[in-house]
PDB file of C-alpha atoms in Angstrom:
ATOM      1  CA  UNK A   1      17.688 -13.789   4.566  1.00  0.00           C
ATOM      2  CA  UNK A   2      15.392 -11.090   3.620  1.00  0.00           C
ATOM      3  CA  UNK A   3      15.620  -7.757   4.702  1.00  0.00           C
ATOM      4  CA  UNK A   4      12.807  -5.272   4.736  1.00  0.00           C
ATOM      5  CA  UNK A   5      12.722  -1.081   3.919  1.00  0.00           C
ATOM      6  CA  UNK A   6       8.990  -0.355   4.029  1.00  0.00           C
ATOM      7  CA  UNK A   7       7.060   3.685   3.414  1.00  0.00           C
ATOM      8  CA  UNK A   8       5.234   5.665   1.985  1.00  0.00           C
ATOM      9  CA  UNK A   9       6.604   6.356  -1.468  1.00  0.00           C
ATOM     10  CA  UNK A  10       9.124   9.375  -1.165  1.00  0.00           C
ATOM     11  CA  UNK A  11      10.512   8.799   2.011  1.00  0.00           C
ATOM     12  CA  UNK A  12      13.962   8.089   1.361  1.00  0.00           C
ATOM     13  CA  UNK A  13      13.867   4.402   1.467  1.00  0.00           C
ATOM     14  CA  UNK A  14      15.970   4.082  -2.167  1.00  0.00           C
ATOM     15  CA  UNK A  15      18.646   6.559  -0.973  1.00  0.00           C
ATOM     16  CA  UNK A  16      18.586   3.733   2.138  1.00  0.00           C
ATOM     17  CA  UNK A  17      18.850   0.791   0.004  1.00  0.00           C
ATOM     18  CA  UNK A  18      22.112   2.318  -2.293  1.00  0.00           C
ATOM     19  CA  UNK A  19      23.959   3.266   0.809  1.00  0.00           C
ATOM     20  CA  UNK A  20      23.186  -0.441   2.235  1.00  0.00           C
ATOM     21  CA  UNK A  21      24.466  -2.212  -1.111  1.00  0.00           C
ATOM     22  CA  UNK A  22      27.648   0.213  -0.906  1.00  0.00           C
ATOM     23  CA  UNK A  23      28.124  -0.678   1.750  1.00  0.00           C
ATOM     24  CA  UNK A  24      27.798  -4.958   1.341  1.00  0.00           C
ATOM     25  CA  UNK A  25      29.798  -4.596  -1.805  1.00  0.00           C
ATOM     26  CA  UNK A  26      32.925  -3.559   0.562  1.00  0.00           C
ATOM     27  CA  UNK A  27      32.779  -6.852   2.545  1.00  0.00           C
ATOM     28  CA  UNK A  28      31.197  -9.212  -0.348  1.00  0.00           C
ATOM     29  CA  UNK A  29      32.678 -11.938  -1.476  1.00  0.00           C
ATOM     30  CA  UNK A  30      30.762 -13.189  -4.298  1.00  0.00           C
ATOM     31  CA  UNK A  31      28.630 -10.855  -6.419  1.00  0.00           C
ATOM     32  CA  UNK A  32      25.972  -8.258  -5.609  1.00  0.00           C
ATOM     33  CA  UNK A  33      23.154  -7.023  -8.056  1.00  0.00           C
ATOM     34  CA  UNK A  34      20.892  -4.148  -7.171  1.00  0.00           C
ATOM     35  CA  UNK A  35      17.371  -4.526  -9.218  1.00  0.00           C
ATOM     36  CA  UNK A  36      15.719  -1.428 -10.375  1.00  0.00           C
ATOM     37  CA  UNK A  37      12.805   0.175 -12.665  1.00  0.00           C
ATOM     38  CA  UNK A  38      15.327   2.033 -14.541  1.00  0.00           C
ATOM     39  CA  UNK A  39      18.686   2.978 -14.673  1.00  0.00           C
ATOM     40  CA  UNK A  40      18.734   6.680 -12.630  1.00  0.00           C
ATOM     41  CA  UNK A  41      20.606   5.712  -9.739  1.00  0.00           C
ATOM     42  CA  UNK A  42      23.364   3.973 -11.926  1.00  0.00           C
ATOM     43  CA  UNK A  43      26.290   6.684 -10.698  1.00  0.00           C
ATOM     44  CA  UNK A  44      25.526   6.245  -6.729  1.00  0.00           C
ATOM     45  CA  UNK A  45      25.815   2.641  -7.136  1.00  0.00           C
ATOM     46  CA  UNK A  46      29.355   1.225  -6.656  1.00  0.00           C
ATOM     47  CA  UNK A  47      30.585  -0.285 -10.209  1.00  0.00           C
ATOM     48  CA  UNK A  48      31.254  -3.559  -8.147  1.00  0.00           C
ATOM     49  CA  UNK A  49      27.885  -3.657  -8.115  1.00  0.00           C
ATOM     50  CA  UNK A  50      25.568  -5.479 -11.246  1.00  0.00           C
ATOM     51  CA  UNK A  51      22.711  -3.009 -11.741  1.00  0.00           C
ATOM     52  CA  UNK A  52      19.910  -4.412 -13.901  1.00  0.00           C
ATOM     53  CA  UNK A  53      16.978  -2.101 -15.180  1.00  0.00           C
ATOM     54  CA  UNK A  54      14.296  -4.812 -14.877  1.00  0.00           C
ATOM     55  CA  UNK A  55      12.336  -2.259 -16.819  1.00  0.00           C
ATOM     56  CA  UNK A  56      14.557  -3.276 -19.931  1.00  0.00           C
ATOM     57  CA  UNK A  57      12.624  -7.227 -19.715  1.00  0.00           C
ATOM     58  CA  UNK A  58       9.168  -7.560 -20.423  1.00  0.00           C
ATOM     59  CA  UNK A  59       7.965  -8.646 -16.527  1.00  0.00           C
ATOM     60  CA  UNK A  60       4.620  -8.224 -16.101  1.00  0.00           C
ATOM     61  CA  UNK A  61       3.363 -10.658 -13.704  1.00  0.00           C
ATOM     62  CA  UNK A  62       4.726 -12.083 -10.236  1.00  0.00           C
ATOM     63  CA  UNK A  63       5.788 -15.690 -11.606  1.00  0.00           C
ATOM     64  CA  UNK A  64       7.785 -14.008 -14.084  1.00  0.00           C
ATOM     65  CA  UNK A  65       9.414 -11.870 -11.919  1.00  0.00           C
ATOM     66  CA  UNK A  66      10.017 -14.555  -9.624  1.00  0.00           C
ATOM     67  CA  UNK A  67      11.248 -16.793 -12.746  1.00  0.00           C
ATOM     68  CA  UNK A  68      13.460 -13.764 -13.727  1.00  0.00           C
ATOM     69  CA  UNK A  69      15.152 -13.664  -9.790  1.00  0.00           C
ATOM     70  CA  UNK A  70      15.822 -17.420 -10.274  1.00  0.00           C
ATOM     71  CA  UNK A  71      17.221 -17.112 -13.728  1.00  0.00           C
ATOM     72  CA  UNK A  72      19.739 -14.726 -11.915  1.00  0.00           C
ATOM     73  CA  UNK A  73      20.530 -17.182  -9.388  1.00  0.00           C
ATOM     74  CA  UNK A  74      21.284 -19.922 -11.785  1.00  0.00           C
ATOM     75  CA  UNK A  75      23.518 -17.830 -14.029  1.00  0.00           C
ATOM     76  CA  UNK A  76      25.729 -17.029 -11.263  1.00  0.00           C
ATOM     77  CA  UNK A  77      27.199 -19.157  -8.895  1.00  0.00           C
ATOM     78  CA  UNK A  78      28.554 -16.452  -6.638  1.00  0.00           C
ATOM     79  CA  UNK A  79      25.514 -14.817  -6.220  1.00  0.00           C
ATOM     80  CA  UNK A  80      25.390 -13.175  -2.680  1.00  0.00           C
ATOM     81  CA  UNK A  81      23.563 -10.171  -2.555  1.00  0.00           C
ATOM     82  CA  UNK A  82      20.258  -8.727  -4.530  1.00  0.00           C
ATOM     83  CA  UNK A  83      18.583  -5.083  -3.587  1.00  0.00           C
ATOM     84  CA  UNK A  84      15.631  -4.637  -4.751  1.00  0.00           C
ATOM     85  CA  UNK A  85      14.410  -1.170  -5.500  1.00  0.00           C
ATOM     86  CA  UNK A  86      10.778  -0.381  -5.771  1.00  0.00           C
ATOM     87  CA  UNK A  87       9.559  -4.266  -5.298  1.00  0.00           C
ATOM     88  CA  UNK A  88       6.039  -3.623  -6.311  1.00  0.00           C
ATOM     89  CA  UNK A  89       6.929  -2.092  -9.676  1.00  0.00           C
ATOM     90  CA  UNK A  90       9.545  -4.160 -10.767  1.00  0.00           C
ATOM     91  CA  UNK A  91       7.889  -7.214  -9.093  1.00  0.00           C
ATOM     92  CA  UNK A  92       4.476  -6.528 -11.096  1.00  0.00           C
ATOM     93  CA  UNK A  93       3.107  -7.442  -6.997  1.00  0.00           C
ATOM     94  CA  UNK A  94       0.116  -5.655  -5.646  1.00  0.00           C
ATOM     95  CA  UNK A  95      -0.869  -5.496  -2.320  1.00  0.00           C
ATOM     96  CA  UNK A  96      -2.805  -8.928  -1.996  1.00  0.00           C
ATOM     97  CA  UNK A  97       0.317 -10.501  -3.145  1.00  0.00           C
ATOM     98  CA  UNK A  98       3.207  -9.219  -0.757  1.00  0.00           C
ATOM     99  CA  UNK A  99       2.719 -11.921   1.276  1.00  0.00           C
ATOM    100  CA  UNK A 100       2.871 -14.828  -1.184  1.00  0.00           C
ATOM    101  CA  UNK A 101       6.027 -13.209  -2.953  1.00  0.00           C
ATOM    102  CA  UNK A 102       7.652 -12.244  -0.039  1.00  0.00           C
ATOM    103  CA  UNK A 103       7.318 -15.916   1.029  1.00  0.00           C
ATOM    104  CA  UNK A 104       8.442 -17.062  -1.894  1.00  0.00           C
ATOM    105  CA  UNK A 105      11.965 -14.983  -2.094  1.00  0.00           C
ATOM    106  CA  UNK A 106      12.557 -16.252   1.433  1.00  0.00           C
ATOM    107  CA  UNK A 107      12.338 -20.007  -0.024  1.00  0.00           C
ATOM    108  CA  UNK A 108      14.631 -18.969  -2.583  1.00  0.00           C
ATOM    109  CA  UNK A 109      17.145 -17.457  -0.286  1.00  0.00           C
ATOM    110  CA  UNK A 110      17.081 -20.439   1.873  1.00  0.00           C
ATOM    111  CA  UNK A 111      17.629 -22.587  -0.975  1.00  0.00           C
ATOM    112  CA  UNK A 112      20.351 -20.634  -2.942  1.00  0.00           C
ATOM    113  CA  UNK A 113      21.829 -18.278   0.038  1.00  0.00           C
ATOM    114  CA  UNK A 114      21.311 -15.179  -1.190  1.00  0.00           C
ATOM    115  CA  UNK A 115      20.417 -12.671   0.423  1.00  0.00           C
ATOM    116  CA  UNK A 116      17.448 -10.242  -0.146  1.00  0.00           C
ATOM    117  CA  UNK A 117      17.009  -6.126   0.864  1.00  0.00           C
ATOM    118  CA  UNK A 118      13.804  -5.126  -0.669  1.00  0.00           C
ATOM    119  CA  UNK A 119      12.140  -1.475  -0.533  1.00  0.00           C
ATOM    120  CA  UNK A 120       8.810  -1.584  -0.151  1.00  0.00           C
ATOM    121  CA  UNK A 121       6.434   1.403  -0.892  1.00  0.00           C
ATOM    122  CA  UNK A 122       4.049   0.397   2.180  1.00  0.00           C
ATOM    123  CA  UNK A 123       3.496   1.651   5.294  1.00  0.00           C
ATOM    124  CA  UNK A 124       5.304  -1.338   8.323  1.00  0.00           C
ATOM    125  CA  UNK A 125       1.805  -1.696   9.682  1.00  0.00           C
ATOM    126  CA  UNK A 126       0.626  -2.870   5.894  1.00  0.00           C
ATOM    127  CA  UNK A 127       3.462  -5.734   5.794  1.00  0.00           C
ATOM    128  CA  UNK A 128       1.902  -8.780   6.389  1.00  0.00           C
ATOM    129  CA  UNK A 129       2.840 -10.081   9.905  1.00  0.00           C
ATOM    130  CA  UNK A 130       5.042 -13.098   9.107  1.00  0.00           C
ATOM    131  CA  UNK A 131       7.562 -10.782   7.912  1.00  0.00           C
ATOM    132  CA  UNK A 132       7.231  -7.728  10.504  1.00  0.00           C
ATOM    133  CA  UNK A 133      10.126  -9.240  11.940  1.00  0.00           C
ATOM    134  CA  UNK A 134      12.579  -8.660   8.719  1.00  0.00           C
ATOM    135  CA  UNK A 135      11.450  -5.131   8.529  1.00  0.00           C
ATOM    136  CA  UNK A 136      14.887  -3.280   8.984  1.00  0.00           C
ATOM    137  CA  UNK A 137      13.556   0.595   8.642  1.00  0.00           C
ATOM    138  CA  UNK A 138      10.361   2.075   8.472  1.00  0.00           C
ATOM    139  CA  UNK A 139      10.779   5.136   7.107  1.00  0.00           C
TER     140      UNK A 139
END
């Protein structure tokens, strides 16, 4: 499943995203990892929670980000939950490429069951419409 936090940069969608791990992390039973550009929000985070600067791994396309997510996935079993904070950064996506990635990470949560909450600096009306439907907050 993927879930969807879309605005305009500096809206409060990564103060969203924390609370919503917090509060997964209470009810998880395997693990949850909250993907980031660096490691600021490290003491609002839950230390159940695996925070990895992706900034720290030299990710500078789509594929490898996408490589890097499944590389995640294989190293732990128990995998259940992934946030991912600031998607375009960390993700190396631009705008013509939402889309395709977003479609991707929904084949890979099918496949593996984990489950995806992604903020997106994008206005809900600039999500492409096949996953309008997963947007949980526009903010």
């Amino acid at each position: 499943m993927i879930q969807i936090i879309s605005g305009v940069k500096g809206k409060g969608k990564t103060k969203f995203l924390i609370q919503k791990a917090n509060e997964a992390v209470k009810t998880a039973e395997g693990t949850v990892v909250y993907l980031d550009k660096n490691n600021k929000h490290m003491y609002e985070l839950s230390n159940r929670i695996r925070l990895i600067n992706v900034g720290d791994y030299p990710i500078d396309t789509y594929d490898a980000f996408l490589g890097f997510i499944c590389g995640l996935i294989s190293q732990d079993n128990d995998l259940e939950d992934m946030f991912l904070d600031s998607f375009l950064t960390i993700g190396s996506v631009s705008d013509e490429y939402i889309g395709y990635v977003l479609s991707k990470l929904a084949d890979i949560s099918e496949r593996f069951n984990v489950n995806f909450t992604i903020s997106v600096s994008v206005d809900a009306d600039n999500i492409p419409d096949d996953f309008k439907k997963d947007i949980v907050i526009s903010l």
